[in-house]
PDB file of C-alpha atoms in Angstrom:
ATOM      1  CA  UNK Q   1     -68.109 -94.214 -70.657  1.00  0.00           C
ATOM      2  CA  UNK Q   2     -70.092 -91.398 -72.726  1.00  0.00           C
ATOM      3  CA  UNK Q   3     -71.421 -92.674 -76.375  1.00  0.00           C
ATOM      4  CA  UNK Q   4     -72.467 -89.980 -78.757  1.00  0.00           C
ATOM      5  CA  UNK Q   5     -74.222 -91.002 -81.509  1.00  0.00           C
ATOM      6  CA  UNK Q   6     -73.590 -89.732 -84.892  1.00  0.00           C
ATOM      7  CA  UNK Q   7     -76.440 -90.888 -87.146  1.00  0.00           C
ATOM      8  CA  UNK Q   8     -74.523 -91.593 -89.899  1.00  0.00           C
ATOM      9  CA  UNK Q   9     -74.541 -95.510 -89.541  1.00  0.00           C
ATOM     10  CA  UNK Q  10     -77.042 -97.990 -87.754  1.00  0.00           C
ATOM     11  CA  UNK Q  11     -77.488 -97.331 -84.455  1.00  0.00           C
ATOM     12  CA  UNK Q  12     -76.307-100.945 -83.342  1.00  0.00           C
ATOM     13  CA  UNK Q  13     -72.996-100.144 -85.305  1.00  0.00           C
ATOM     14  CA  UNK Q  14     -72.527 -97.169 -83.795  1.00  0.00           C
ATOM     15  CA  UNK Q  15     -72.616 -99.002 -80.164  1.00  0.00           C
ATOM     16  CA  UNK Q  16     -70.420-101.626 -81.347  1.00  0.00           C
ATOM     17  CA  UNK Q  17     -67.695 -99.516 -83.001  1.00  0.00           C
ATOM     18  CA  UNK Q  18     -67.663 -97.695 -79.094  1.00  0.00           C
ATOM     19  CA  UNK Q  19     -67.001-100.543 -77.394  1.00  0.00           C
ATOM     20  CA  UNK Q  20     -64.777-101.917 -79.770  1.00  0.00           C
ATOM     21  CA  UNK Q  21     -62.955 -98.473 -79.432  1.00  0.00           C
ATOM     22  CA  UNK Q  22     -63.194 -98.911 -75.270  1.00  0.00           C
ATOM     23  CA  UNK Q  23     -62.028-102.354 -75.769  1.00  0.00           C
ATOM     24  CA  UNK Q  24     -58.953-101.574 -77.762  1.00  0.00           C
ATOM     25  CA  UNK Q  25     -57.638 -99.075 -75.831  1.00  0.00           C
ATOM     26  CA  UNK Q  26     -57.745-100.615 -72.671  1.00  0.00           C
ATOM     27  CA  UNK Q  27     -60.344 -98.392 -70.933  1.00  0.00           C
ATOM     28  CA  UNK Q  28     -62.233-101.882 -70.502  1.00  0.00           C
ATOM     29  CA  UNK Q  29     -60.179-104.628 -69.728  1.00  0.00           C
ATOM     30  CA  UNK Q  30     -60.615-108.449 -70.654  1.00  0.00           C
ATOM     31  CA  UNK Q  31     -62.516-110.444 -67.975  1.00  0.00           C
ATOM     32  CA  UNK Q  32     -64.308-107.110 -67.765  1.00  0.00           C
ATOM     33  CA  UNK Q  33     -67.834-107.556 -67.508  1.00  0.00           C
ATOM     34  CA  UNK Q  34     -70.259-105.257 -69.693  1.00  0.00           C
ATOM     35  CA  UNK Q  35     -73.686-103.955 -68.527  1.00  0.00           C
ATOM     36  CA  UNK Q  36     -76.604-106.467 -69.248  1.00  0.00           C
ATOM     37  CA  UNK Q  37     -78.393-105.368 -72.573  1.00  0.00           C
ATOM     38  CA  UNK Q  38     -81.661-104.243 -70.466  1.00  0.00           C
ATOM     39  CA  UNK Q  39     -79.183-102.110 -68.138  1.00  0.00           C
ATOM     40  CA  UNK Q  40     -76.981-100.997 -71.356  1.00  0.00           C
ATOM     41  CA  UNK Q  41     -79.728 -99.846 -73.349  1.00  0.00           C
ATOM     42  CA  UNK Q  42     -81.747 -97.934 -70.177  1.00  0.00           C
ATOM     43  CA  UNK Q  43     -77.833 -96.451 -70.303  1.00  0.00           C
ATOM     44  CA  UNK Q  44     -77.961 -94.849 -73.491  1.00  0.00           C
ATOM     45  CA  UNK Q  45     -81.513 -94.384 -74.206  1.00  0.00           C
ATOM     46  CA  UNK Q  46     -82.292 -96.733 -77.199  1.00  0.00           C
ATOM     47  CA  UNK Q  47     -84.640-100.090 -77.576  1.00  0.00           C
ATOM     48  CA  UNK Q  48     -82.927-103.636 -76.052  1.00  0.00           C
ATOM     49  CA  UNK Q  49     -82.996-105.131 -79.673  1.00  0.00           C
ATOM     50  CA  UNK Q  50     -80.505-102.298 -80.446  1.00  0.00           C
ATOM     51  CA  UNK Q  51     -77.931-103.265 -77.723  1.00  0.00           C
ATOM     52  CA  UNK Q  52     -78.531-107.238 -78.461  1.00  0.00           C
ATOM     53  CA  UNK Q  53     -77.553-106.778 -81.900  1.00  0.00           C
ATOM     54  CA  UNK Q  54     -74.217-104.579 -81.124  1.00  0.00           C
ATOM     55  CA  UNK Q  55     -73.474-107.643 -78.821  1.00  0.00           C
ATOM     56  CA  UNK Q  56     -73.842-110.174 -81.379  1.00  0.00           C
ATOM     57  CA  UNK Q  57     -71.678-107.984 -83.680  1.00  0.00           C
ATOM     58  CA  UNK Q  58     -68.985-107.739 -80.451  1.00  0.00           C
ATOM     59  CA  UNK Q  59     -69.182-111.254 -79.812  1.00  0.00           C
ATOM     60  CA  UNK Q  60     -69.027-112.347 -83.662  1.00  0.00           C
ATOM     61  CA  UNK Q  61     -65.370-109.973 -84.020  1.00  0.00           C
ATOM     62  CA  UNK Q  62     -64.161-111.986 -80.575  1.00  0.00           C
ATOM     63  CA  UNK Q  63     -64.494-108.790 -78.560  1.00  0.00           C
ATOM     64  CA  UNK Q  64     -66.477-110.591 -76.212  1.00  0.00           C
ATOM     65  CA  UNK Q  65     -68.150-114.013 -74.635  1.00  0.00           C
ATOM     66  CA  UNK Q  66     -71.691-113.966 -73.823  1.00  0.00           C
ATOM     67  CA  UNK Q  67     -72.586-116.927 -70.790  1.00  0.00           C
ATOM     68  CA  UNK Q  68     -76.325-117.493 -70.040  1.00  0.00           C
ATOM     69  CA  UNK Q  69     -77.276-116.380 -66.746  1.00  0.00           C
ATOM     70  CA  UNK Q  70     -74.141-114.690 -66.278  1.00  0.00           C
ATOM     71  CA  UNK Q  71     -73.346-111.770 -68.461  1.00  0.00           C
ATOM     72  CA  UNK Q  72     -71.195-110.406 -70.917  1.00  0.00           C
ATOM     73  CA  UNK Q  73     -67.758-110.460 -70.689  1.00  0.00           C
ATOM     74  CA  UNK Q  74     -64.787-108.697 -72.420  1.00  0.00           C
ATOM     75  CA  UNK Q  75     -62.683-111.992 -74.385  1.00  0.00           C
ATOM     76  CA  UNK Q  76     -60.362-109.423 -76.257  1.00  0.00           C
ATOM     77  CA  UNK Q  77     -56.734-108.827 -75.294  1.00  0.00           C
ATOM     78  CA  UNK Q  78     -55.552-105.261 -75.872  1.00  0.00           C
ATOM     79  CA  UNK Q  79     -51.686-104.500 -76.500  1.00  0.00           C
ATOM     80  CA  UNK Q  80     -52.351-102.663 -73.222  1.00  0.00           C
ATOM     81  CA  UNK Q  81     -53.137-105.907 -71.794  1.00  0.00           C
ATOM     82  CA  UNK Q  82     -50.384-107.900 -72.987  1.00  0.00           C
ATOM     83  CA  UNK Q  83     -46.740-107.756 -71.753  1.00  0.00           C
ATOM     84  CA  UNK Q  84     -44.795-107.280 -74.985  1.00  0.00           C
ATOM     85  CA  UNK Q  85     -42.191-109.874 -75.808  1.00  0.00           C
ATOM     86  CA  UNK Q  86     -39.647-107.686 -75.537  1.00  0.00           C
ATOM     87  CA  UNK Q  87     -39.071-107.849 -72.373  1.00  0.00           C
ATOM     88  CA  UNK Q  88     -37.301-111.075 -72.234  1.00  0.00           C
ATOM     89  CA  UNK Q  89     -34.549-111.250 -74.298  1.00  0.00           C
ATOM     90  CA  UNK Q  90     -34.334-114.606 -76.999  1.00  0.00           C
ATOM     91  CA  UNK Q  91     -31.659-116.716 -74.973  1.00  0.00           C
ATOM     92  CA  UNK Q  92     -33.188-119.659 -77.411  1.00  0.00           C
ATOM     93  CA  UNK Q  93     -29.499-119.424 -79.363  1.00  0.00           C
ATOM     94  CA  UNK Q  94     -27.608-119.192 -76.314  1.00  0.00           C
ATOM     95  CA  UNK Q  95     -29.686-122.847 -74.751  1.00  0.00           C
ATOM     96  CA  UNK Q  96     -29.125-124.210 -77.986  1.00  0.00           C
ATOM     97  CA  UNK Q  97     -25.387-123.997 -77.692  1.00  0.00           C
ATOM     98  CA  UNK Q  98     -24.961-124.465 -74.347  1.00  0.00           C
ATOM     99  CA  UNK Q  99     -27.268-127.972 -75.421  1.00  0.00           C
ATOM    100  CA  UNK Q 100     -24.453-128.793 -77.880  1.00  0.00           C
ATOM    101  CA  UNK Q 101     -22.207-128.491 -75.640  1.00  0.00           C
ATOM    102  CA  UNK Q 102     -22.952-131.097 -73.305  1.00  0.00           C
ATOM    103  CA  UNK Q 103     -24.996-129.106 -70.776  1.00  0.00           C
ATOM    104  CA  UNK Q 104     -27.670-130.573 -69.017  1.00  0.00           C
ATOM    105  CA  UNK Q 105     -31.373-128.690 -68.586  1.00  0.00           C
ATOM    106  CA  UNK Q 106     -30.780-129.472 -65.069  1.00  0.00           C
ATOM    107  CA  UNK Q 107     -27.104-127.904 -64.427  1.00  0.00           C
ATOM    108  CA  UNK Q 108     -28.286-125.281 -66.447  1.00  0.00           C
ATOM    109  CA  UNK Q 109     -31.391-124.721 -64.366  1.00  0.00           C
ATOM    110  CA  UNK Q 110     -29.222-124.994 -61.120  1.00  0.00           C
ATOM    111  CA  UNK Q 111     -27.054-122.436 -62.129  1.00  0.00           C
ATOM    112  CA  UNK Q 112     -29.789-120.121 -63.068  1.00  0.00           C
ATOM    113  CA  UNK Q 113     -31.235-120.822 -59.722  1.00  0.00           C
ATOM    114  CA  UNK Q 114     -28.086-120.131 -57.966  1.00  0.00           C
ATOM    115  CA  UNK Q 115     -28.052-116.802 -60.221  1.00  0.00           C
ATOM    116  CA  UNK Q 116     -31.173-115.582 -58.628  1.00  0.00           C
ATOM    117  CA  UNK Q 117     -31.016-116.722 -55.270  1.00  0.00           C
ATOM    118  CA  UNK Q 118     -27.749-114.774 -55.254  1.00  0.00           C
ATOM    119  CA  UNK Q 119     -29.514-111.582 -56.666  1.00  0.00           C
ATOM    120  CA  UNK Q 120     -32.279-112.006 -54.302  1.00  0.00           C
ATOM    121  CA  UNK Q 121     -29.492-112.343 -51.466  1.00  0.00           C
ATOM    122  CA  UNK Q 122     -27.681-108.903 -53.022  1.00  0.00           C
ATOM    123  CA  UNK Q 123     -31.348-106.881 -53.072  1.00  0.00           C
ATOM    124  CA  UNK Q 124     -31.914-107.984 -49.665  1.00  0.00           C
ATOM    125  CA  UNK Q 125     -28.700-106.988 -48.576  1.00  0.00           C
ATOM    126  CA  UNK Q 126     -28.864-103.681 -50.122  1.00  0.00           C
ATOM    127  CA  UNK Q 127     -32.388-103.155 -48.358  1.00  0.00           C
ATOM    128  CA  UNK Q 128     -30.675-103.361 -44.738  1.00  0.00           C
ATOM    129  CA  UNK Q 129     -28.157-100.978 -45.549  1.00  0.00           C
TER     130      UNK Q 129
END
């Protein structure tokens, strides 16, 4: 990670606004942990105070989780991180009717297990070909 101060704000802003930056772009990750504030500020060259404060800033936005005697860790969840919901289609509707219907959560579970053990038989099929 390279910080380049601009002078234009406090110097503990500066620092935070960085690792927010890092942080929401997903070059660090959550359960990440960041350097200690004596090895952070040897790092970029400015006073221990200076780092402390950008960490109370990070930890006050929920960036990150500060544990005594064990470090600083990254609490934030970038989009990066996440899978997006999208993925899975809403079959909510479809449960509800099949509900009204009559349908048991356990036949319907058993035939969704049957559906994917089936699949799984299928891939595994297609893998000895």
């Amino acid at each position: 990670m390279h910080f380049e101060f601009s002078g234009t704000q406090e110097l503990y802003i500066e620092i935070a606004e960085k690792y927010k930056g890092y942080i929401e772009k997903g070059v660090i990750h959550s359960g990440e942990k960041l350097p200690s504030v004596r090895q952070a500020a040897l790092e970029l060259g400015v006073n221990p105070n200076t780092v402390a404060r950008a960490y109370s800033l990070l930890e006050r936005d929920g960036y990150i989780k500060s544990f005594p005697k064990k470090g600083v860790y990254v609490s934030y969840a970038s989009p990066s991180d996440e899978k997006p919901d999208t993925d899975i289609p809403d079959l909510r509707d479809e449960i509800r009717k099949l509900l009204s219907y009559g349908i048991s959560k356990e036949a319907l579970l058993s035939q969704i297990e049957e559906i994917y053990s089936e699949n799984d038989n299928r891939k595994s099929e297609e893998g000895e070909k």
